[in-house]
Each structure stands twice: as C-alpha cells, then as structure tokens.
PDB file of C-alpha atoms in Angstrom:
ATOM      1  CA  MET A   1       0.000   0.000   0.000  1.00 38.00           C
ATOM      2  CA  SER A   2       1.526   3.342  -0.975  1.00 42.00           C
ATOM      3  CA  SER A   3       1.179   6.454   1.152  1.00 48.00           C
ATOM      4  CA  THR A   4      -1.044   8.063  -1.476  1.00 59.00           C
ATOM      5  CA  GLU A   5      -3.475   5.177  -1.831  1.00 91.00           C
ATOM      6  CA  LEU A   6      -6.641   4.850   0.234  1.00 96.00           C
ATOM      7  CA  ILE A   7      -8.338   1.478   0.101  1.00 96.00           C
ATOM      8  CA  THR A   8     -12.015   1.333   1.069  1.00 97.00           C
ATOM      9  CA  GLU A   9     -13.872  -1.930   1.603  1.00 97.00           C
ATOM     10  CA  ILE A  10     -17.564  -2.356   2.350  1.00 97.00           C
ATOM     11  CA  SER A  11     -18.680  -5.621   3.906  1.00 94.00           C
ATOM     12  CA  GLU A  12     -22.266  -6.005   5.129  1.00 95.00           C
ATOM     13  CA  ASN A  13     -22.500  -3.493   8.033  1.00 96.00           C
ATOM     14  CA  GLN A  14     -18.846  -2.369   8.014  1.00 97.00           C
ATOM     15  CA  VAL A  15     -16.750   0.150   6.158  1.00 97.00           C
ATOM     16  CA  ILE A  16     -12.997  -0.370   6.320  1.00 98.00           C
ATOM     17  CA  TYR A  17     -10.524   2.331   5.295  1.00 98.00           C
ATOM     18  CA  ARG A  18      -6.815   1.481   4.928  1.00 97.00           C
ATOM     19  CA  LYS A  19      -3.974   3.868   4.248  1.00 96.00           C
ATOM     20  CA  SER A  20      -0.224   4.004   4.859  1.00 94.00           C
ATOM     21  CA  PHE A  21       1.440   7.129   6.173  1.00 95.00           C
ATOM     22  CA  ASP A  22       5.103   8.111   6.180  1.00 92.00           C
ATOM     23  CA  VAL A  23       5.019   9.048   9.880  1.00 94.00           C
ATOM     24  CA  SER A  24       5.565   7.102  13.087  1.00 93.00           C
ATOM     25  CA  ASN A  25       2.806   5.377  15.046  1.00 92.00           C
ATOM     26  CA  GLU A  26       3.416   7.855  17.843  1.00 94.00           C
ATOM     27  CA  LEU A  27       2.873  10.912  15.644  1.00 95.00           C
ATOM     28  CA  LEU A  28      -0.186   9.479  13.891  1.00 96.00           C
ATOM     29  CA  PHE A  29      -1.688   8.516  17.258  1.00 97.00           C
ATOM     30  CA  GLU A  30      -0.980  12.024  18.605  1.00 97.00           C
ATOM     31  CA  VAL A  31      -2.747  13.631  15.636  1.00 96.00           C
ATOM     32  CA  TRP A  32      -5.811  11.443  16.378  1.00 96.00           C
ATOM     33  CA  SER A  33      -5.756  12.085  20.139  1.00 96.00           C
ATOM     34  CA  SER A  34      -5.157  15.826  20.563  1.00 97.00           C
ATOM     35  CA  PRO A  35      -7.909  18.418  20.145  1.00 97.00           C
ATOM     36  CA  ASP A  36      -5.330  20.916  18.865  1.00 96.00           C
ATOM     37  CA  HIS A  37      -4.597  18.572  15.964  1.00 97.00           C
ATOM     38  CA  LEU A  38      -8.164  17.328  15.466  1.00 97.00           C
ATOM     39  CA  LYS A  39      -9.541  20.823  14.878  1.00 96.00           C
ATOM     40  CA  GLU A  40      -7.147  21.140  11.927  1.00 96.00           C
ATOM     41  CA  TRP A  41      -8.323  18.102   9.944  1.00 97.00           C
ATOM     42  CA  TRP A  42     -11.316  16.266  11.453  1.00 96.00           C
ATOM     43  CA  GLY A  43     -14.246  15.648   9.137  1.00 94.00           C
ATOM     44  CA  PRO A  44     -15.096  15.655   5.440  1.00 95.00           C
ATOM     45  CA  ASP A  45     -14.057  18.324   2.946  1.00 96.00           C
ATOM     46  CA  GLY A  46     -15.268  21.821   3.758  1.00 95.00           C
ATOM     47  CA  PHE A  47     -16.101  21.116   7.407  1.00 96.00           C
ATOM     48  CA  THR A  48     -14.552  22.834  10.406  1.00 96.00           C
ATOM     49  CA  LEU A  49     -14.548  21.603  13.982  1.00 97.00           C
ATOM     50  CA  THR A  50     -15.274  23.194  17.339  1.00 97.00           C
ATOM     51  CA  VAL A  51     -14.312  21.024  20.318  1.00 97.00           C
ATOM     52  CA  ILE A  52     -16.737  21.346  23.235  1.00 97.00           C
ATOM     53  CA  SER A  53     -15.080  18.778  25.502  1.00 97.00           C
ATOM     54  CA  PHE A  54     -12.381  16.163  25.065  1.00 98.00           C
ATOM     55  CA  ASP A  55     -11.755  13.542  27.768  1.00 98.00           C
ATOM     56  CA  PHE A  56      -9.287  11.172  26.113  1.00 98.00           C
ATOM     57  CA  ARG A  57      -9.441   8.062  28.291  1.00 98.00           C
ATOM     58  CA  ASN A  58     -11.371   4.800  28.356  1.00 98.00           C
ATOM     59  CA  GLY A  59     -14.995   5.830  28.982  1.00 98.00           C
ATOM     60  CA  GLY A  60     -14.240   9.500  28.273  1.00 98.00           C
ATOM     61  CA  ILE A  61     -16.445  11.705  26.112  1.00 97.00           C
ATOM     62  CA  PHE A  62     -15.571  13.824  23.087  1.00 97.00           C
ATOM     63  CA  GLU A  63     -18.244  16.404  22.230  1.00 96.00           C
ATOM     64  CA  PHE A  64     -17.852  18.572  19.178  1.00 96.00           C
ATOM     65  CA  VAL A  65     -19.671  20.551  16.522  1.00 96.00           C
ATOM     66  CA  MET A  66     -18.914  20.051  12.857  1.00 94.00           C
ATOM     67  CA  HIS A  67     -19.649  23.214  10.892  1.00 96.00           C
ATOM     68  CA  GLY A  68     -20.713  22.217   7.416  1.00 93.00           C
ATOM     69  CA  PRO A  69     -20.008  24.054   4.191  1.00 94.00           C
ATOM     70  CA  ASP A  70     -23.813  24.278   3.847  1.00 92.00           C
ATOM     71  CA  GLY A  71     -23.933  26.582   6.899  1.00 95.00           C
ATOM     72  CA  HIS A  72     -25.417  23.951   9.213  1.00 93.00           C
ATOM     73  CA  ASP A  73     -23.890  22.914  12.520  1.00 93.00           C
ATOM     74  CA  TYR A  74     -23.834  19.206  13.345  1.00 89.00           C
ATOM     75  CA  LYS A  75     -23.452  18.343  17.010  1.00 91.00           C
ATOM     76  CA  ASN A  76     -21.668  15.059  17.723  1.00 92.00           C
ATOM     77  CA  LYS A  77     -20.783  13.045  20.772  1.00 93.00           C
ATOM     78  CA  ILE A  78     -18.525  10.021  21.004  1.00 95.00           C
ATOM     79  CA  GLN A  79     -17.423   7.850  23.905  1.00 96.00           C
ATOM     80  CA  PHE A  80     -13.951   6.362  23.918  1.00 98.00           C
ATOM     81  CA  LEU A  81     -14.195   2.635  24.606  1.00 98.00           C
ATOM     82  CA  LYS A  82     -10.595   1.463  24.447  1.00 98.00           C
ATOM     83  CA  ILE A  83      -7.359   3.385  24.057  1.00 98.00           C
ATOM     84  CA  GLU A  84      -3.992   1.637  23.744  1.00 98.00           C
ATOM     85  CA  LYS A  85      -1.305   4.213  23.021  1.00 97.00           C
ATOM     86  CA  PRO A  86       0.048   4.239  20.270  1.00 96.00           C
ATOM     87  CA  ARG A  87      -1.772   1.272  18.723  1.00 96.00           C
ATOM     88  CA  LEU A  88      -5.549   1.617  19.072  1.00 98.00           C
ATOM     89  CA  ILE A  89      -8.399   4.053  19.529  1.00 98.00           C
ATOM     90  CA  SER A  90     -11.903   2.594  19.733  1.00 98.00           C
ATOM     91  CA  TYR A  91     -15.029   4.684  20.224  1.00 97.00           C
ATOM     92  CA  LYS A  92     -18.782   4.694  19.885  1.00 96.00           C
ATOM     93  CA  HIS A  93     -20.519   7.552  18.097  1.00 92.00           C
ATOM     94  CA  ILE A  94     -23.547   8.203  20.314  1.00 88.00           C
ATOM     95  CA  GLY A  95     -25.474  10.845  18.445  1.00 75.00           C
ATOM     96  CA  ASN A  96     -25.531  14.566  18.959  1.00 73.00           C
ATOM     97  CA  GLY A  97     -25.357  14.751  22.747  1.00 59.00           C
ATOM     98  CA  ASP A  98     -28.974  15.933  23.057  1.00 62.00           C
ATOM     99  CA  GLY A  99     -30.594  12.508  22.924  1.00 55.00           C
ATOM    100  CA  ASP A 100     -30.737  12.313  19.120  1.00 52.00           C
ATOM    101  CA  GLU A 101     -28.951   9.128  18.129  1.00 60.00           C
ATOM    102  CA  ASP A 102     -29.693   9.344  14.419  1.00 71.00           C
ATOM    103  CA  VAL A 103     -26.139   8.201  13.742  1.00 75.00           C
ATOM    104  CA  ASN A 104     -24.814   5.503  16.040  1.00 81.00           C
ATOM    105  CA  PHE A 105     -21.835   3.328  15.143  1.00 92.00           C
ATOM    106  CA  LEU A 106     -18.573   1.924  16.459  1.00 96.00           C
ATOM    107  CA  SER A 107     -15.168   2.960  15.146  1.00 97.00           C
ATOM    108  CA  GLU A 108     -11.843   1.270  15.644  1.00 98.00           C
ATOM    109  CA  ILE A 109      -8.659   2.952  14.496  1.00 98.00           C
ATOM    110  CA  VAL A 110      -5.581   0.735  14.439  1.00 98.00           C
ATOM    111  CA  PHE A 111      -2.048   2.090  13.994  1.00 97.00           C
ATOM    112  CA  GLU A 112       0.548  -0.513  12.921  1.00 95.00           C
ATOM    113  CA  PRO A 113       4.176   0.023  11.934  1.00 92.00           C
ATOM    114  CA  THR A 114       4.864  -0.686   8.261  1.00 88.00           C
ATOM    115  CA  ASN A 115       7.093  -3.633   7.364  1.00 79.00           C
ATOM    116  CA  GLN A 116       9.925  -1.190   6.776  1.00 77.00           C
ATOM    117  CA  GLY A 117       9.301   0.270  10.240  1.00 71.00           C
ATOM    118  CA  ASN A 118       9.492   3.903   9.111  1.00 82.00           C
ATOM    119  CA  GLY A 119       5.788   4.535   8.649  1.00 93.00           C
ATOM    120  CA  THR A 120       2.356   3.535   9.873  1.00 95.00           C
ATOM    121  CA  ASN A 121      -0.466   1.527   8.366  1.00 96.00           C
ATOM    122  CA  LEU A 122      -3.793   2.978   9.447  1.00 97.00           C
ATOM    123  CA  THR A 123      -6.957   0.876   9.486  1.00 97.00           C
ATOM    124  CA  MET A 124     -10.228   2.597  10.376  1.00 97.00           C
ATOM    125  CA  VAL A 125     -13.244   0.318  10.732  1.00 98.00           C
ATOM    126  CA  GLN A 126     -16.776   1.665  11.160  1.00 96.00           C
ATOM    127  CA  VAL A 127     -19.369  -0.862  12.307  1.00 97.00           C
ATOM    128  CA  PHE A 128     -23.086  -0.092  12.018  1.00 94.00           C
ATOM    129  CA  SER A 129     -25.905  -2.080  13.638  1.00 93.00           C
ATOM    130  CA  SER A 130     -26.916  -3.583  10.275  1.00 94.00           C
ATOM    131  CA  LYS A 131     -26.326  -3.364   6.544  1.00 95.00           C
ATOM    132  CA  ASP A 132     -29.592  -1.417   6.243  1.00 93.00           C
ATOM    133  CA  GLU A 133     -28.401   1.084   8.847  1.00 92.00           C
ATOM    134  CA  LEU A 134     -25.116   1.611   7.012  1.00 94.00           C
ATOM    135  CA  GLU A 135     -27.053   2.186   3.779  1.00 94.00           C
ATOM    136  CA  ARG A 136     -29.438   4.631   5.515  1.00 91.00           C
ATOM    137  CA  VAL A 137     -26.620   6.683   7.065  1.00 89.00           C
ATOM    138  CA  ASN A 138     -24.698   6.635   3.803  1.00 93.00           C
ATOM    139  CA  GLN A 139     -27.720   7.822   1.822  1.00 92.00           C
ATOM    140  CA  LYS A 140     -28.658  10.534   4.351  1.00 87.00           C
ATOM    141  CA  TYR A 141     -25.173  11.827   5.228  1.00 86.00           C
ATOM    142  CA  GLY A 142     -22.784  10.470   2.579  1.00 91.00           C
ATOM    143  CA  ALA A 143     -20.968   8.489   5.283  1.00 91.00           C
ATOM    144  CA  ILE A 144     -18.693   6.429   3.039  1.00 96.00           C
ATOM    145  CA  GLU A 145     -17.471   9.357   0.941  1.00 96.00           C
ATOM    146  CA  GLY A 146     -17.231  11.405   4.138  1.00 94.00           C
ATOM    147  CA  GLY A 147     -14.994   8.732   5.652  1.00 95.00           C
ATOM    148  CA  LYS A 148     -12.754   8.809   2.597  1.00 97.00           C
ATOM    149  CA  GLN A 149     -12.498  12.595   2.801  1.00 97.00           C
ATOM    150  CA  HIS A 150     -11.864  12.372   6.563  1.00 96.00           C
ATOM    151  CA  VAL A 151      -8.796  10.166   6.002  1.00 96.00           C
ATOM    152  CA  GLY A 152      -7.774  12.347   3.049  1.00 96.00           C
ATOM    153  CA  ASN A 153      -7.893  15.468   5.219  1.00 96.00           C
ATOM    154  CA  LEU A 154      -5.752  13.691   7.804  1.00 97.00           C
ATOM    155  CA  ALA A 155      -3.182  13.007   5.065  1.00 95.00           C
ATOM    156  CA  LYS A 156      -3.241  16.645   3.890  1.00 95.00           C
ATOM    157  CA  TYR A 157      -2.785  17.883   7.457  1.00 96.00           C
ATOM    158  CA  LEU A 158       0.121  15.513   8.093  1.00 95.00           C
ATOM    159  CA  GLU A 159       1.878  16.730   4.949  1.00 91.00           C
ATOM    160  CA  THR A 160       1.603  20.332   6.125  1.00 90.00           C
ATOM    161  CA  PHE A 161       2.379  19.522   9.760  1.00 83.00           C
ATOM    162  CA  THR A 162       5.473  17.411   9.077  1.00 78.00           C
ATOM    163  CA  LYS A 163       6.905  20.070   6.745  1.00 75.00           C
ATOM    164  CA  ALA A 164       6.482  22.674   9.497  1.00 71.00           C
ATOM    165  CA  VAL A 165       8.191  20.539  12.149  1.00 64.00           C
TER     166      VAL A 165
END
C-alpha cells in the first residue's frame, strides 16, 4: 500500500478504510488524540470543527460541533471505549449529545508500523448495527465518501504539519 493510496472496503455493516502514512505510530496517534490537531483536519471536505469537551481516556467523552459548508452545525458526541497508546483508539458515536442518536456506530482505528518500520499503516473500521443502517446513514449523510475525505484530510494535514516541524 503506498502512502497516497486509500483502500475502502464495504462488507455487510462495516466500512474499512486502509492507508499508509510516512510518519511514526506515535505521531499518527498524537494527531488522532489531541484536540489541537483534530480541529485542523477532522471531518469531510469543507467542514470545520469546534471542540466542546475532550476527555481522552477509556470511557471518556468527546463532544464537538462540525460546521458544514452548507452553513449547518452538526453536534456530535462520542465515547472512547478502548485506548492503547500508540496502537488503538476505539469509540462509539452516540449521536448529537442531546438525545438524538440518528447516527450511532462503532469505530476502531488501528495504527501498525509498516514492514519497513518507518511509517504507519492505518486501518479505520466503522461498524453499524446492520447493513440497512449503514445504507441509511450513507444515503442521508454520505458516510462512506465522508470517511474517505476524513482520512484524506488527515493526510493533507500531516503533509503540512510534518513540513512545518
């Protein structure tokens, strides 16, 4: 897998995104686990992020608002389920924080050193309650394309960030 290639697989109720990055596990994990970094890249193209709260620990909550290019604000709330620095971040998207759970899914982000040891293979898996639910969320929100853009924006940010460091 080259660092410019994003592989997306859809299997029943799961979407799997795979991409290699030319940065260490530690740096990639940091960019996924720091609100200062997240606000620079999180979300699909054209979105910006406001962090309301960020409690990065097992059971902790991350509340945020995604400001869409359409002018709408989308409140989101996730709960971290399992964090293993610098290898794994697992969380559950639990709606908008106001009781609306229109979008509810599990995500697991795995960071593995490449065979050469100088980069990181990223695997992001989103698991929905059913195939129908994945199709509904994809049709309503463009979830699969949004996931691709999300990983693409991470790559763009890393290019800029690593050049500045």
